[in-house]
Tab-separated table of C-alpha atoms and ligand atoms in Angstrom:
chain	number	residue	atom	x	y	z
A	181	MET	CA	28.183	170.289	41.682
A	182	THR	CA	27.247	169.810	38.033
A	183	LEU	CA	25.490	166.632	36.897
A	184	ALA	CA	25.616	164.746	33.583
A	185	LEU	CA	23.400	161.930	32.294
A	186	ILE	CA	25.106	159.641	29.766
A	187	THR	CA	23.012	156.983	28.071
A	188	GLY	CA	25.206	154.061	27.040
A	189	GLY	CA	27.735	155.246	29.629
A	190	SER	CA	28.888	151.795	30.693
A	191	GLU	CA	31.532	151.281	27.994
A	192	GLY	CA	32.999	152.595	24.744
A	193	ILE	CA	32.665	156.271	23.827
A	194	GLY	CA	30.069	156.830	26.582
A	195	LEU	CA	32.424	155.631	29.325
A	196	GLU	CA	35.278	157.723	27.903
A	197	LEU	CA	33.001	160.769	27.909
A	198	ALA	CA	32.113	159.933	31.521
A	199	LYS	CA	35.825	160.084	32.397
A	200	CYS	CA	36.080	163.558	30.800
A	201	PHE	CA	33.145	164.816	32.884
A	202	ALA	CA	34.463	163.136	36.034
A	203	SER	CA	37.912	164.660	35.615
A	204	ASP	CA	36.179	168.074	35.730
A	205	GLY	CA	34.357	167.096	38.945
A	206	THR	CA	30.932	166.497	37.347
A	207	ASP	CA	28.723	163.901	39.037
A	208	LEU	CA	27.324	161.288	36.697
A	209	ILE	CA	24.238	159.249	35.966
A	210	LEU	CA	25.129	156.349	33.686
A	211	MET	CA	22.384	154.369	31.962
A	212	ALA	CA	22.615	151.153	29.933
A	213	ARG	CA	21.125	147.655	30.124
A	214	ASP	CA	23.916	145.568	31.693
A	215	MET	CA	24.045	146.302	35.444
A	216	LYS	CA	27.361	144.473	35.896
A	217	LYS	CA	29.127	146.734	33.384
A	218	LEU	CA	27.432	149.785	34.860
A	219	ASN	CA	28.673	148.909	38.352
A	220	GLN	CA	32.196	148.320	37.009
A	221	ALA	CA	32.106	151.769	35.401
A	222	LYS	CA	30.800	153.330	38.633
A	223	GLN	CA	33.576	151.691	40.672
A	224	LEU	CA	36.268	152.798	38.239
A	225	LEU	CA	35.046	156.396	38.105
A	226	GLU	CA	34.462	156.799	41.852
A	227	LYS	CA	37.872	155.266	42.625
A	228	THR	CA	39.701	157.508	40.154
A	229	TYR	CA	37.841	160.812	40.495
A	230	ALA	CA	36.108	162.668	43.333
A	231	VAL	CA	32.602	162.226	41.920
A	232	HIS	CA	29.381	160.417	42.732
A	233	VAL	CA	28.009	158.050	40.090
A	234	THR	CA	24.405	156.797	39.914
A	235	VAL	CA	23.687	153.838	37.645
A	236	ILE	CA	20.362	152.965	36.037
A	237	SER	CA	19.590	149.829	34.068
A	238	LYS	CA	17.077	150.371	31.282
A	239	ASP	CA	16.525	149.065	27.760
A	240	LEU	CA	15.886	152.011	25.436
A	241	SER	CA	14.524	149.707	22.736
A	242	GLN	CA	11.443	149.165	24.915
A	243	PRO	CA	8.378	151.392	24.423
A	244	HIS	CA	8.230	154.249	26.944
A	245	ALA	CA	11.736	153.533	28.329
A	246	ALA	CA	12.966	157.042	27.496
A	247	ARG	CA	9.900	158.635	29.117
A	248	GLU	CA	10.345	156.478	32.222
A	249	LEU	CA	14.002	157.515	32.431
A	250	TYR	CA	13.012	161.176	32.253
A	251	GLU	CA	10.310	160.704	34.938
A	252	GLN	CA	12.905	159.075	37.183
A	253	LEU	CA	15.381	161.946	36.740
A	254	LYS	CA	13.364	165.105	36.076
A	255	ASP	CA	13.847	166.532	39.592
A	256	ARG	CA	17.627	166.192	39.566
A	257	ASN	CA	18.452	169.368	37.591
A	258	ILE	CA	20.683	167.644	35.068
A	259	ASP	CA	23.180	170.031	33.436
A	260	TYR	CA	24.322	167.746	30.600
A	261	VAL	CA	22.309	165.104	28.732
A	262	ILE	CA	24.449	162.947	26.457
A	263	ASN	CA	22.291	160.756	24.211
A	264	ASN	CA	25.032	158.295	23.337
A	265	ALA	CA	23.429	154.814	23.557
A	266	GLY	CA	23.298	153.299	20.107
A	267	CYS	CA	23.315	150.041	18.202
A	268	GLY	CA	23.279	148.891	14.605
A	269	THR	CA	23.565	146.004	12.203
A	270	ALA	CA	25.607	145.785	9.015
A	271	ASP	CA	24.005	143.503	6.434
A	272	ALA	CA	21.907	143.655	3.300
A	273	SER	CA	18.750	145.485	4.335
A	274	TRP	CA	16.472	142.573	3.377
A	275	ARG	CA	18.477	140.201	5.601
A	276	ILE	CA	18.055	142.264	8.764
A	277	PRO	CA	14.977	141.047	10.651
A	278	PRO	CA	12.507	143.955	10.784
A	279	GLU	CA	12.161	143.616	14.545
A	280	GLN	CA	15.922	144.225	14.847
A	281	ASP	CA	15.595	147.423	12.807
A	282	GLU	CA	12.594	148.452	14.915
A	283	ALA	CA	14.605	148.024	18.122
A	284	MET	CA	17.542	149.946	16.612
A	285	ILE	CA	15.256	152.826	15.598
A	286	SER	CA	13.797	152.913	19.128
A	287	VAL	CA	17.285	153.306	20.614
A	288	ASN	CA	18.974	155.482	17.974
A	289	VAL	CA	16.046	157.659	16.908
A	290	THR	CA	12.989	157.545	19.201
A	291	SER	CA	14.821	157.669	22.529
A	292	VAL	CA	17.116	160.460	21.357
A	293	THR	CA	14.104	162.509	20.256
A	294	VAL	CA	12.049	161.885	23.412
A	295	LEU	CA	14.928	162.578	25.819
A	296	THR	CA	15.968	165.712	23.916
A	297	SER	CA	12.434	167.066	23.925
A	298	LEU	CA	11.716	166.372	27.598
A	299	PHE	CA	15.034	167.546	29.063
A	300	LEU	CA	15.124	170.559	26.743
A	301	ASN	CA	11.922	171.945	28.288
A	302	ASP	CA	13.515	171.917	31.742
A	303	MET	CA	16.777	173.400	30.479
A	304	LEU	CA	14.963	176.198	28.636
A	305	ALA	CA	13.054	177.036	31.822
A	306	ARG	CA	16.451	177.423	33.575
A	307	ASN	CA	18.145	179.095	30.562
A	308	SER	CA	21.039	176.696	30.937
A	309	GLY	CA	22.123	173.183	30.083
A	310	THR	CA	23.681	171.163	27.278
A	311	ILE	CA	22.393	168.265	25.206
A	312	MET	CA	24.810	166.306	23.013
A	313	ASN	CA	23.325	163.683	20.691
A	314	VAL	CA	25.657	161.080	19.223
A	315	ALA	CA	25.263	160.432	15.498
A	316	SER	CA	28.088	159.153	13.257
A	317	THR	CA	29.984	160.101	10.098
A	318	GLY	CA	27.526	157.544	8.663
A	319	ALA	CA	25.011	160.400	8.907
A	320	PHE	CA	26.708	162.129	5.972
A	321	LEU	CA	25.750	159.603	3.273
A	322	PRO	CA	23.532	156.625	2.394
A	323	GLY	CA	25.224	153.399	3.570
A	324	PRO	CA	24.716	150.327	1.393
A	325	TYR	CA	24.801	147.176	3.580
A	326	ILE	CA	24.406	149.337	6.684
A	327	ALA	CA	21.395	151.275	5.392
A	328	SER	CA	19.112	151.567	8.415
A	329	TYR	CA	21.943	152.399	10.829
A	330	TYR	CA	23.296	155.200	8.608
A	331	ALA	CA	19.759	156.487	8.053
A	332	SER	CA	19.109	156.514	11.810
A	333	LYS	CA	22.245	158.615	12.317
A	334	ALA	CA	21.261	160.991	9.488
A	335	TYR	CA	18.056	161.597	11.448
A	336	VAL	CA	20.029	162.328	14.626
A	337	LEU	CA	22.288	164.806	12.827
A	338	ARG	CA	19.520	166.711	11.014
A	339	TYR	CA	17.203	166.700	14.039
A	340	THR	CA	19.933	167.960	16.350
A	341	GLU	CA	21.128	170.687	13.978
A	342	ALA	CA	17.553	171.954	13.666
A	343	VAL	CA	16.933	171.920	17.421
A	344	ALA	CA	20.268	173.696	17.983
A	345	GLU	CA	19.037	176.474	15.705
A	346	GLU	CA	15.707	176.684	17.557
A	347	VAL	CA	17.421	177.234	20.928
A	348	ARG	CA	20.186	179.541	19.719
A	349	GLY	CA	20.575	182.456	22.148
A	350	SER	CA	18.557	180.748	24.907
A	351	GLY	CA	21.499	179.803	27.109
A	352	VAL	CA	20.964	176.127	26.259
A	353	HIS	CA	23.504	174.447	23.984
A	354	VAL	CA	22.470	171.564	21.719
A	355	CYS	CA	25.109	169.773	19.675
A	356	CYS	CA	25.740	166.626	17.674
A	357	LEU	CA	28.796	164.374	17.881
A	358	CYS	CA	29.600	162.507	14.652
A	359	PRO	CA	32.356	159.999	15.390
A	360	GLY	CA	34.022	158.067	12.610
A	361	PRO	CA	35.146	154.508	13.329
A	362	ALA	CA	36.244	154.173	16.957
A	363	ALA	CA	37.671	151.015	18.522
A	364	THR	CA	34.843	149.845	20.797
A	365	SER	CA	32.785	146.690	21.182
A	366	PHE	CA	30.190	148.285	18.880
A	367	TYR	CA	31.819	146.401	15.983
A	368	ARG	CA	31.727	143.013	17.694
A	369	LYS	CA	28.076	143.540	18.624
A	370	SER	CA	27.160	144.460	15.037
A	371	ARG	CA	29.251	141.585	13.629
A	372	GLN	CA	31.806	143.840	11.910
A	373	LYS	CA	35.589	144.036	12.160
A	374	VAL	CA	37.116	147.126	13.765
A	375	PRO	CA	38.654	149.074	10.822
A	376	SER	CA	42.441	149.427	11.006
A	377	PHE	CA	42.060	153.218	10.850
A	378	ALA	CA	39.665	153.393	13.825
A	379	MET	CA	40.326	156.073	16.478
A	380	GLN	CA	40.744	155.264	20.127
A	381	ALA	CA	37.459	155.900	21.948
A	382	ALA	CA	39.337	158.018	24.525
A	383	ASP	CA	40.665	160.370	21.805
A	384	CYS	CA	37.225	160.638	20.232
A	385	ALA	CA	35.654	161.472	23.615
A	386	ALA	CA	38.333	164.000	24.627
A	387	TYR	CA	37.899	165.874	21.342
A	388	ALA	CA	34.099	165.768	21.619
A	389	TYR	CA	34.136	166.971	25.225
A	390	ALA	CA	36.386	169.946	24.437
A	391	LYS	CA	34.330	170.977	21.389
A	392	MET	CA	31.038	170.572	23.262
A	393	LYS	CA	32.389	172.846	26.011
A	394	SER	CA	33.506	175.397	23.406
A	395	GLY	CA	29.951	175.609	22.031
A	396	GLN	CA	30.421	173.856	18.675
A	397	THR	CA	27.228	172.487	17.082
A	398	VAL	CA	28.462	169.647	14.844
A	399	ILE	CA	31.510	167.838	16.216
A	400	VAL	CA	33.532	165.516	13.982
A	401	PRO	CA	36.638	164.063	15.656
A	402	GLY	CA	39.601	163.365	13.372
A	403	MET	CA	40.876	165.062	10.211
A	404	ILE	CA	39.995	162.150	7.887
A	405	ASN	CA	36.469	162.040	9.269
A	406	GLN	CA	36.117	165.801	8.755
A	407	LEU	CA	37.324	165.472	5.163
A	408	SER	CA	34.924	162.577	4.536
A	409	ARG	CA	32.084	165.120	4.601
A	410	LEU	CA	33.458	166.649	1.411
A	411	VAL	CA	33.481	163.441	-0.678
A	412	PRO	CA	30.619	163.486	-3.242
A	413	LYS	CA	27.762	161.143	-2.403
A	414	LYS	CA	28.077	158.653	-5.277
A	415	PRO	CA	31.749	157.666	-4.849
A	416	ALA	CA	31.417	157.723	-1.047
A	417	MET	CA	28.387	155.435	-1.217
A	418	TYR	CA	30.163	153.103	-3.649
A	419	PHE	CA	33.157	152.888	-1.286
A	420	VAL	CA	30.981	152.106	1.766
A	421	GLY	CA	29.050	149.472	-0.188
A	422	LYS	CA	32.275	147.771	-1.298
A	423	LEU	CA	33.711	147.888	2.218
A	424	LYS	CA	30.637	146.584	3.994
A	425	LYS	CA	29.710	143.954	1.375
A	426	LYS	CA	33.221	142.500	1.305
A	427	LYS	CA	33.420	142.375	5.072
A	428	ASP	CA	30.040	140.847	5.589
A	429	GLY	CA	30.343	138.232	2.840
B	78	LIG	N1	32.355	152.847	17.605
B	78	LIG	C1	32.183	153.481	16.472
B	78	LIG	O1	32.959	153.279	15.491
B	78	LIG	C2	31.098	154.501	16.306
B	78	LIG	C3	31.152	155.322	15.147
B	78	LIG	C4	30.152	156.267	14.963
B	78	LIG	C5	29.145	156.413	15.906
B	78	LIG	N2	29.111	155.613	17.021
B	78	LIG	C6	28.021	155.827	17.973
B	78	LIG	O2	28.578	156.122	19.234
B	78	LIG	C7	27.674	155.705	20.272
B	78	LIG	C8	28.443	154.857	21.266
B	78	LIG	O3	28.940	153.724	20.563
B	78	LIG	P1	30.160	152.841	21.087
B	78	LIG	O4	31.036	152.600	19.931
B	78	LIG	O5	30.702	153.400	22.336
B	78	LIG	O6	29.357	151.493	21.349
B	78	LIG	P2	29.443	150.406	22.539
B	78	LIG	O7	30.839	150.282	23.050
B	78	LIG	O8	28.758	149.228	21.976
B	78	LIG	O9	28.550	151.077	23.674
B	78	LIG	C9	27.183	151.253	23.487
B	78	LIG	C10	26.540	151.671	24.788
B	78	LIG	O10	25.133	151.801	24.568
B	78	LIG	C11	24.418	150.929	25.471
B	78	LIG	N3	23.231	150.423	24.809
B	78	LIG	C12	23.173	149.709	23.643
B	78	LIG	N4	21.904	149.349	23.401
B	78	LIG	C13	21.149	149.853	24.413
B	78	LIG	C14	19.766	149.788	24.739
B	78	LIG	N5	18.889	149.097	23.997
B	78	LIG	N6	19.326	150.431	25.862
B	78	LIG	C15	20.188	151.099	26.642
B	78	LIG	N7	21.517	151.180	26.401
B	78	LIG	C16	21.975	150.550	25.307
B	78	LIG	C17	25.439	149.809	25.788
B	78	LIG	O11	25.194	149.152	27.029
B	78	LIG	P3	24.288	147.802	27.142
B	78	LIG	O12	24.649	146.931	25.973
B	78	LIG	O13	24.607	147.231	28.487
B	78	LIG	O14	22.873	148.285	27.079
B	78	LIG	C18	26.718	150.629	25.888
B	78	LIG	O15	26.801	151.264	27.129
B	78	LIG	C19	26.543	154.964	19.559
B	78	LIG	O16	25.451	155.833	19.396
B	78	LIG	C20	27.131	154.607	18.207
B	78	LIG	O17	26.157	154.466	17.226
B	78	LIG	C21	30.072	154.665	17.235
Protein backbone atom coordinates (compact mmCIF):
# COMPACT_ATOMS: atom_id res chain seq x y z
CA MET A 1 0.00 0.00 0.00
CA THR A 2 1.37 3.43 -0.88
CA LEU A 3 1.09 6.31 1.59
CA ALA A 4 0.72 10.07 1.03
CA LEU A 5 1.04 12.94 3.50
CA ILE A 6 -0.97 16.04 2.56
CA THR A 7 -0.54 19.16 4.66
CA GLY A 8 -3.68 21.28 4.51
CA GLY A 9 -5.56 18.14 3.45
CA SER A 10 -8.78 18.93 5.29
CA GLU A 11 -10.39 21.10 2.60
CA GLY A 12 -9.88 22.92 -0.69
CA ILE A 13 -7.18 21.77 -3.13
CA GLY A 14 -5.59 19.52 -0.47
CA LEU A 15 -8.80 17.55 0.08
CA GLU A 16 -9.35 17.24 -3.69
CA LEU A 17 -5.80 15.92 -4.05
CA ALA A 18 -6.56 13.47 -1.23
CA LYS A 19 -9.51 12.15 -3.27
CA CYS A 20 -7.21 11.60 -6.28
CA PHE A 21 -4.77 9.59 -4.15
CA ALA A 22 -7.59 7.67 -2.46
CA SER A 23 -9.18 6.74 -5.78
CA ASP A 24 -5.85 5.07 -6.66
CA GLY A 25 -5.89 3.15 -3.35
CA THR A 26 -3.24 5.27 -1.59
CA ASP A 27 -3.55 5.54 2.20
CA LEU A 28 -3.45 9.07 3.52
CA ILE A 29 -2.15 11.19 6.35
CA LEU A 30 -3.97 14.51 6.41
CA MET A 31 -2.63 17.38 8.51
CA ALA A 32 -4.21 20.76 9.31
CA ARG A 33 -5.22 22.66 12.44
CA ASP A 34 -8.99 22.08 12.67
CA MET A 35 -9.62 18.54 13.97
CA LYS A 36 -13.35 18.68 13.17
CA LYS A 37 -12.68 19.34 9.47
CA LEU A 38 -9.95 16.71 9.44
CA ASN A 39 -12.32 14.09 10.87
CA GLN A 40 -14.99 15.05 8.32
CA ALA A 41 -12.45 14.57 5.54
CA LYS A 42 -11.35 11.22 7.00
CA GLN A 43 -14.97 10.01 7.20
CA LEU A 44 -15.72 11.09 3.64
CA LEU A 45 -12.60 9.45 2.20
CA GLU A 46 -12.88 6.18 4.15
CA LYS A 47 -16.59 5.89 3.27
CA THR A 48 -15.99 6.51 -0.44
CA TYR A 49 -12.69 4.72 -1.06
CA ALA A 50 -11.00 1.60 0.31
CA VAL A 51 -8.24 3.49 2.12
CA HIS A 52 -7.09 4.21 5.65
CA VAL A 53 -6.79 7.87 6.66
CA THR A 54 -4.76 9.17 9.63
CA VAL A 55 -5.40 12.74 10.76
CA ILE A 56 -2.99 15.00 12.62
CA SER A 57 -3.78 18.42 14.03
CA LYS A 58 -0.83 20.80 13.96
CA ASP A 59 -0.28 24.51 13.39
CA LEU A 60 2.57 24.97 10.91
CA SER A 61 2.92 28.64 11.85
CA GLN A 62 4.37 27.53 15.19
CA PRO A 63 8.15 27.17 15.58
CA HIS A 64 9.32 23.56 15.18
CA ALA A 65 5.88 22.31 14.05
CA ALA A 66 7.26 20.97 10.76
CA ARG A 67 10.12 19.19 12.55
CA GLU A 68 7.69 17.68 15.06
CA LEU A 69 5.49 16.45 12.21
CA TYR A 70 8.48 14.79 10.56
CA GLU A 71 9.55 13.17 13.87
CA GLN A 72 6.03 11.80 14.28
CA LEU A 73 5.98 10.31 10.76
CA LYS A 74 9.58 9.46 9.84
CA ASP A 75 9.16 5.69 10.38
CA ARG A 76 6.09 5.38 8.16
CA ASN A 77 7.88 5.23 4.78
CA ILE A 78 5.81 7.95 3.16
CA ASP A 79 5.77 7.71 -0.65
CA TYR A 80 4.26 11.14 -1.39
CA VAL A 81 4.69 14.38 0.57
CA ILE A 82 2.36 17.14 -0.60
CA ASN A 83 3.27 20.47 0.99
CA ASN A 84 -0.06 22.14 0.30
CA ALA A 85 -0.99 24.03 3.51
CA GLY A 86 -0.90 27.73 2.83
CA CYS A 87 -2.38 31.06 3.84
CA GLY A 88 -2.11 34.68 2.81
CA THR A 89 -3.44 38.19 3.19
CA ALA A 90 -4.29 40.69 0.47
CA ASP A 91 -3.78 44.28 1.61
CA ALA A 92 -1.29 47.10 1.34
CA SER A 93 1.93 45.69 2.76
CA TRP A 94 2.16 48.35 5.49
CA ARG A 95 -1.35 47.48 6.71
CA ILE A 96 -0.61 43.80 7.28
CA PRO A 97 0.51 43.29 10.88
CA PRO A 98 4.09 41.96 10.78
CA GLU A 99 3.17 39.05 13.03
CA GLN A 100 0.61 37.96 10.41
CA ASP A 101 3.30 38.01 7.72
CA GLU A 102 5.65 36.11 10.04
CA ALA A 103 3.04 33.38 10.57
CA MET A 104 2.35 33.22 6.81
CA ILE A 105 6.07 32.85 6.05
CA SER A 106 6.32 30.05 8.64
CA VAL A 107 3.53 28.12 6.90
CA ASN A 108 4.23 28.94 3.24
CA VAL A 109 8.03 29.07 3.29
CA THR A 110 9.69 27.63 6.42
CA SER A 111 7.51 24.54 6.79
CA VAL A 112 7.75 23.72 3.09
CA THR A 113 11.54 23.96 3.25
CA VAL A 114 11.91 21.93 6.47
CA LEU A 115 9.52 19.16 5.38
CA THR A 116 11.10 18.94 1.92
CA SER A 117 14.59 18.69 3.37
CA LEU A 118 13.77 16.09 6.02
CA PHE A 119 11.58 13.79 3.91
CA LEU A 120 13.92 14.12 0.93
CA ASN A 121 16.78 12.52 2.89
CA ASP A 122 14.66 9.43 3.56
CA MET A 123 13.40 9.26 -0.02
CA LEU A 124 16.93 9.55 -1.43
CA ALA A 125 18.05 6.71 0.83
CA ARG A 126 15.26 4.57 -0.71
CA ASN A 127 15.75 5.97 -4.26
CA SER A 128 12.03 6.54 -4.49
CA GLY A 129 9.32 8.98 -3.49
CA THR A 130 7.65 12.18 -4.63
CA ILE A 131 7.43 15.63 -3.08
CA MET A 132 4.99 18.18 -4.51
CA ASN A 133 5.14 21.72 -3.12
CA VAL A 134 2.20 24.01 -3.76
CA ALA A 135 3.07 27.52 -4.93
CA SER A 136 0.74 29.69 -7.05
CA THR A 137 0.68 31.57 -10.36
CA GLY A 138 1.39 34.47 -7.96
CA ALA A 139 4.94 33.08 -7.95
CA PHE A 140 5.45 34.39 -11.49
CA LEU A 141 5.36 38.12 -10.67
CA PRO A 142 5.48 40.74 -7.90
CA GLY A 143 1.96 41.24 -6.48
CA PRO A 144 1.07 44.76 -5.37
CA TYR A 145 -1.44 44.60 -2.48
CA ILE A 146 -0.65 40.91 -2.02
CA ALA A 147 3.12 41.37 -1.88
CA SER A 148 4.25 39.00 0.86
CA TYR A 149 1.98 36.15 -0.27
CA TYR A 150 3.20 36.33 -3.88
CA ALA A 151 6.80 36.59 -2.67
CA SER A 152 6.34 33.53 -0.45
CA LYS A 153 5.09 31.56 -3.46
CA ALA A 154 7.99 32.79 -5.63
CA TYR A 155 10.27 31.27 -2.99
CA VAL A 156 8.40 27.95 -3.15
CA LEU A 157 8.63 27.83 -6.95
CA ARG A 158 12.34 28.71 -7.20
CA TYR A 159 13.31 26.50 -4.25
CA THR A 160 11.40 23.53 -5.62
CA GLU A 161 12.74 23.90 -9.17
CA ALA A 162 16.29 23.97 -7.80
CA VAL A 163 15.77 20.94 -5.56
CA ALA A 164 14.16 19.07 -8.48
CA GLU A 165 17.34 19.66 -10.46
CA GLU A 166 19.52 18.45 -7.56
CA VAL A 167 17.67 15.11 -7.35
CA ARG A 168 17.27 14.52 -11.08
CA GLY A 169 18.10 10.88 -11.90
CA SER A 170 17.89 9.76 -8.25
CA GLY A 171 14.53 8.02 -8.49
CA VAL A 172 12.95 10.76 -6.36
CA HIS A 173 10.61 13.21 -8.08
CA VAL A 174 10.25 16.78 -6.80
CA CYS A 175 7.70 19.08 -8.40
CA CYS A 176 5.85 22.34 -7.89
CA LEU A 177 2.14 22.96 -8.39
CA CYS A 178 1.24 26.54 -9.35
CA PRO A 179 -2.54 26.88 -9.25
CA GLY A 180 -4.24 30.01 -10.50
CA PRO A 181 -7.41 31.15 -8.74
CA ALA A 182 -9.38 28.14 -7.48
CA ALA A 183 -12.76 28.32 -5.74
CA THR A 184 -11.90 27.43 -2.14
CA SER A 185 -12.33 29.06 1.25
CA PHE A 186 -8.82 30.49 0.83
CA TYR A 187 -10.43 33.69 -0.48
CA ARG A 188 -12.83 34.08 2.43
CA LYS A 189 -9.99 33.52 4.90
CA SER A 190 -7.82 36.15 3.19
CA ARG A 191 -10.76 38.57 2.90
CA GLN A 192 -10.90 38.46 -0.91
CA LYS A 193 -13.72 37.63 -3.32
CA VAL A 194 -13.44 34.44 -5.37
CA PRO A 195 -12.68 35.66 -8.94
CA SER A 196 -15.39 34.80 -11.48
CA PHE A 197 -12.79 32.96 -13.58
CA ALA A 198 -11.63 30.71 -10.72
CA MET A 199 -11.21 26.98 -11.46
CA GLN A 200 -12.96 24.30 -9.47
CA ALA A 201 -10.56 22.89 -6.87
CA ALA A 202 -11.38 19.35 -8.09
CA ASP A 203 -10.27 20.19 -11.66
CA CYS A 204 -7.10 21.83 -10.39
CA ALA A 205 -6.28 18.78 -8.25
CA ALA A 206 -7.06 16.22 -10.98
CA TYR A 207 -4.76 18.03 -13.41
CA ALA A 208 -2.01 18.37 -10.79
CA TYR A 209 -2.25 14.71 -9.79
CA ALA A 210 -1.97 13.48 -13.39
CA LYS A 211 0.99 15.76 -14.17
CA MET A 212 2.76 14.85 -10.92
CA LYS A 213 2.39 11.16 -11.81
CA SER A 214 3.74 11.83 -15.31
CA GLY A 215 6.92 13.35 -13.84
CA GLN A 216 6.38 17.03 -14.71
CA THR A 217 8.39 19.52 -12.63
CA VAL A 218 6.33 22.73 -12.80
CA ILE A 219 2.58 22.13 -13.00
CA VAL A 220 0.24 24.96 -13.98
CA PRO A 221 -3.42 23.91 -14.28
CA GLY A 222 -5.49 25.79 -16.86
CA MET A 223 -4.63 27.36 -20.22
CA ILE A 224 -5.11 30.97 -19.05
CA ASN A 225 -2.86 30.35 -16.06
CA GLN A 226 -0.20 28.83 -18.34
CA LEU A 227 -0.39 31.84 -20.65
CA SER A 228 -0.14 34.23 -17.69
CA ARG A 229 3.52 33.21 -17.37
CA LEU A 230 4.22 34.87 -20.71
CA VAL A 231 2.82 38.32 -19.81
CA PRO A 232 5.68 40.83 -19.26
CA LYS A 233 6.22 41.77 -15.63
CA LYS A 234 5.23 45.45 -15.73
CA PRO A 235 1.75 45.12 -17.28
CA ALA A 236 1.05 41.96 -15.26
CA MET A 237 2.02 43.73 -12.04
CA TYR A 238 -0.09 46.76 -12.95
CA PHE A 239 -3.10 44.49 -13.59
CA VAL A 240 -2.71 42.65 -10.25
CA GLY A 241 -2.32 45.95 -8.39
CA LYS A 242 -5.50 47.35 -9.97
CA LEU A 243 -7.42 44.15 -9.25
CA LYS A 244 -6.33 43.78 -5.65
CA LYS A 245 -6.53 47.49 -4.75
CA LYS A 246 -10.04 47.85 -6.16
CA LYS A 247 -11.24 44.74 -4.38
CA ASP A 248 -9.73 45.58 -1.06
CA GLY A 249 -10.81 49.23 -1.02
N1 LIG B 1 -7.39 28.84 -3.89
C1 LIG B 1 -6.59 29.47 -4.71
O1 LIG B 1 -7.05 30.29 -5.56
C2 LIG B 1 -5.12 29.21 -4.71
C3 LIG B 1 -4.37 29.74 -5.80
C4 LIG B 1 -2.99 29.52 -5.82
C5 LIG B 1 -2.39 28.79 -4.80
N2 LIG B 1 -3.13 28.29 -3.76
C6 LIG B 1 -2.42 27.53 -2.73
O2 LIG B 1 -2.99 26.24 -2.66
C7 LIG B 1 -2.82 25.72 -1.33
C8 LIG B 1 -4.17 25.24 -0.83
O3 LIG B 1 -5.04 26.36 -0.81
P1 LIG B 1 -6.63 26.23 -0.80
O4 LIG B 1 -7.14 27.20 -1.78
O5 LIG B 1 -7.03 24.81 -0.88
O6 LIG B 1 -6.90 26.83 0.64
P2 LIG B 1 -7.92 26.41 1.82
O7 LIG B 1 -9.19 25.86 1.25
O8 LIG B 1 -7.96 27.60 2.68
O9 LIG B 1 -7.14 25.22 2.53
C9 LIG B 1 -5.95 25.47 3.21
C10 LIG B 1 -5.55 24.25 4.00
O10 LIG B 1 -4.34 24.55 4.71
C11 LIG B 1 -4.56 24.36 6.13
N3 LIG B 1 -3.79 25.34 6.87
C12 LIG B 1 -3.87 26.71 6.77
N4 LIG B 1 -3.06 27.27 7.68
C13 LIG B 1 -2.45 26.26 8.35
C14 LIG B 1 -1.53 26.21 9.43
N5 LIG B 1 -1.08 27.32 10.04
N6 LIG B 1 -1.10 24.99 9.87
C15 LIG B 1 -1.55 23.87 9.29
N7 LIG B 1 -2.45 23.84 8.28
C16 LIG B 1 -2.89 25.03 7.84
C17 LIG B 1 -6.08 24.55 6.30
O11 LIG B 1 -6.61 23.90 7.45
P3 LIG B 1 -6.76 24.65 8.89
O12 LIG B 1 -7.26 26.04 8.62
O13 LIG B 1 -7.69 23.78 9.68
O14 LIG B 1 -5.39 24.63 9.48
C18 LIG B 1 -6.59 23.86 5.04
O15 LIG B 1 -6.59 22.47 5.21
C19 LIG B 1 -2.22 26.87 -0.51
O16 LIG B 1 -0.84 26.69 -0.41
C20 LIG B 1 -2.54 28.11 -1.32
O17 LIG B 1 -1.63 29.13 -1.09
C21 LIG B 1 -4.48 28.49 -3.71
